[in-house]
Amino acid sequence: TDKFGSLFPIGGYKGFGLSMVIEILCSQLSGMPFGHSIVPMFSSPISQKRNLGHFISGIKIDCFQSVDQFKTNMKEMLDQIRSEPSKDKNKKVKVPNDPEKIKFKERSELGIPIKEVDWNAFVALSKEYDLIFQEDKIEEAK
């Protein structure tokens, strides 16, 4: 773990610029440590506070355009990205939250996979505390 000191931005100078904006909003604006003044994560005692800054913002979309138009535009943009050719012909291009949506749909239809050892622990707890526990299909977690 001592081999790594920090994460480096990706995306050339534009990625570096976006990383700087995040650093400015999370440290300079909030008065928190930045860059090398942040306590190292792996070589410092766990009890030593790192004092990381955060930036949270809200945007009132309807100050710029109708919410419906924004949603329509966002859907069009995301669909364009998803329709781009993938480097891997066996995988589709995804945008953030696509994997979670896929898993939600899959688990809503098939259930949540659970290891047999964990299932048995739940059954044992239900018996110990005299709780009603329905036993359905058990699938080994992948």
Coordinates of C-alpha atoms in Angstrom, one line a residue:
T1 CA 0.0 0.0 0.0
D2 CA 2.9 2.4 0.4
K3 CA 3.4 2.3 -3.4
F4 CA 0.4 4.6 -3.9
G5 CA 0.3 8.2 -2.6
S6 CA -2.6 9.6 -4.5
L7 CA -4.9 9.0 -7.5
F8 CA -3.9 10.7 -10.7
P9 CA -6.5 12.3 -13.0
I10 CA -7.3 10.7 -16.3
G11 CA -8.3 12.3 -19.5
G12 CA -5.3 14.5 -20.2
Y13 CA -5.5 18.2 -19.5
K14 CA -9.3 18.3 -19.5
G15 CA -9.4 15.5 -16.9
F16 CA -6.8 17.3 -14.9
G17 CA -8.9 20.5 -15.1
L18 CA -12.0 18.7 -13.9
S19 CA -10.0 17.1 -11.0
M20 CA -8.7 20.6 -10.1
V21 CA -12.3 21.9 -10.0
I22 CA -13.3 19.1 -7.6
E23 CA -10.2 19.8 -5.4
I24 CA -10.9 23.5 -5.3
L25 CA -14.6 23.0 -4.4
C26 CA -13.8 20.3 -1.8
S27 CA -10.8 21.9 -0.2
Q28 CA -10.1 25.6 -1.0
L29 CA -13.8 26.6 -0.8
S30 CA -14.4 24.7 2.5
G31 CA -11.0 25.6 4.0
M32 CA -10.0 21.9 4.3
P33 CA -6.6 20.4 3.5
F34 CA -5.7 19.8 -0.1
G35 CA -3.0 17.9 -2.1
H36 CA 0.0 16.9 0.0
S37 CA -1.5 18.5 3.1
I38 CA -4.1 15.7 3.3
V39 CA -3.0 13.1 5.9
P40 CA -2.0 9.9 4.0
M41 CA -4.6 7.2 4.0
F42 CA -2.4 4.1 4.3
S43 CA 0.7 5.2 6.2
S44 CA -1.0 7.2 9.0
P45 CA -2.7 5.7 12.1
I46 CA -6.4 5.0 11.6
S47 CA -7.1 7.2 14.6
Q48 CA -5.6 10.3 12.9
K49 CA -8.3 12.4 11.3
R50 CA -7.9 13.2 7.6
N51 CA -10.2 16.2 7.6
L52 CA -11.4 15.7 4.0
G53 CA -13.6 18.4 2.6
H54 CA -16.9 17.8 0.7
F55 CA -18.9 19.9 -1.7
I56 CA -22.6 19.5 -2.2
S57 CA -24.6 21.5 -4.7
G58 CA -28.2 21.6 -5.9
I59 CA -29.4 23.0 -9.2
K60 CA -33.0 24.1 -9.8
I61 CA -33.4 22.8 -13.3
D62 CA -36.6 24.8 -14.0
C63 CA -34.5 28.0 -13.7
F64 CA -32.9 26.9 -17.0
Q65 CA -35.6 24.9 -18.8
S66 CA -38.6 22.8 -18.1
V67 CA -38.0 19.7 -16.1
D68 CA -39.7 17.6 -18.8
Q69 CA -37.5 19.0 -21.5
F70 CA -34.4 18.3 -19.4
K71 CA -35.5 14.7 -18.9
T72 CA -36.1 14.3 -22.6
N73 CA -32.7 15.8 -23.4
M74 CA -31.0 13.6 -20.8
K75 CA -32.7 10.5 -22.1
E76 CA -31.6 11.3 -25.7
M77 CA -28.0 12.0 -24.6
L78 CA -27.8 8.8 -22.5
D79 CA -29.3 6.7 -25.4
Q80 CA -26.8 8.2 -27.8
I81 CA -23.9 7.1 -25.5
R82 CA -25.4 3.7 -25.0
S83 CA -25.7 3.2 -28.8
E84 CA -22.0 3.9 -29.3
P85 CA -19.9 0.9 -30.5
S86 CA -18.2 -1.0 -27.7
K87 CA -14.6 -2.0 -27.7
D88 CA -15.8 -5.4 -26.5
K89 CA -18.4 -6.7 -29.0
N90 CA -20.0 -8.9 -26.3
K91 CA -20.7 -5.9 -24.0
K92 CA -22.9 -2.9 -24.5
V93 CA -21.8 0.6 -23.6
K94 CA -23.3 1.6 -20.2
V95 CA -23.8 4.9 -18.4
P96 CA -23.6 5.4 -14.7
N97 CA -26.4 3.5 -12.9
D98 CA -27.0 1.1 -15.8
P99 CA -25.4 -1.9 -14.0
E100 CA -27.5 -1.2 -10.9
K101 CA -30.7 -1.0 -13.0
I102 CA -29.9 -4.3 -14.6
K103 CA -29.2 -6.0 -11.2
F104 CA -32.4 -4.5 -9.8
K105 CA -34.5 -5.9 -12.6
E106 CA -32.7 -9.3 -12.4
R107 CA -33.1 -9.6 -8.7
S108 CA -36.7 -8.4 -8.7
E109 CA -37.5 -11.2 -11.1
L110 CA -35.2 -14.0 -9.8
G111 CA -34.6 -13.0 -6.2
I112 CA -31.4 -11.9 -4.4
P113 CA -28.7 -14.5 -4.5
I114 CA -27.4 -15.6 -1.1
K115 CA -24.7 -18.1 -0.1
E116 CA -26.0 -21.2 1.5
V117 CA -23.9 -20.5 4.7
D118 CA -25.5 -17.1 5.0
W119 CA -29.0 -18.6 4.4
N120 CA -28.4 -21.2 7.1
A121 CA -27.4 -18.4 9.5
F122 CA -30.6 -16.5 8.8
V123 CA -32.7 -19.7 9.3
A124 CA -30.8 -20.3 12.6
L125 CA -31.4 -16.8 13.8
S126 CA -35.1 -17.0 12.9
K127 CA -35.4 -20.2 15.1
E128 CA -33.4 -18.7 17.9
Y129 CA -35.7 -15.6 18.1
D130 CA -38.9 -17.5 17.2
L131 CA -39.5 -15.6 14.0
I132 CA -41.4 -16.8 11.0
F133 CA -39.0 -17.3 8.1
Q134 CA -40.1 -18.4 4.7
E135 CA -37.6 -20.7 3.0
D136 CA -37.6 -20.2 -0.8
K137 CA -35.1 -21.2 -3.5
I138 CA -31.5 -20.9 -2.5
E139 CA -28.9 -19.9 -5.1
E140 CA -25.2 -19.9 -4.6
A141 CA -23.9 -16.3 -4.9
K142 CA -21.8 -15.8 -8.0

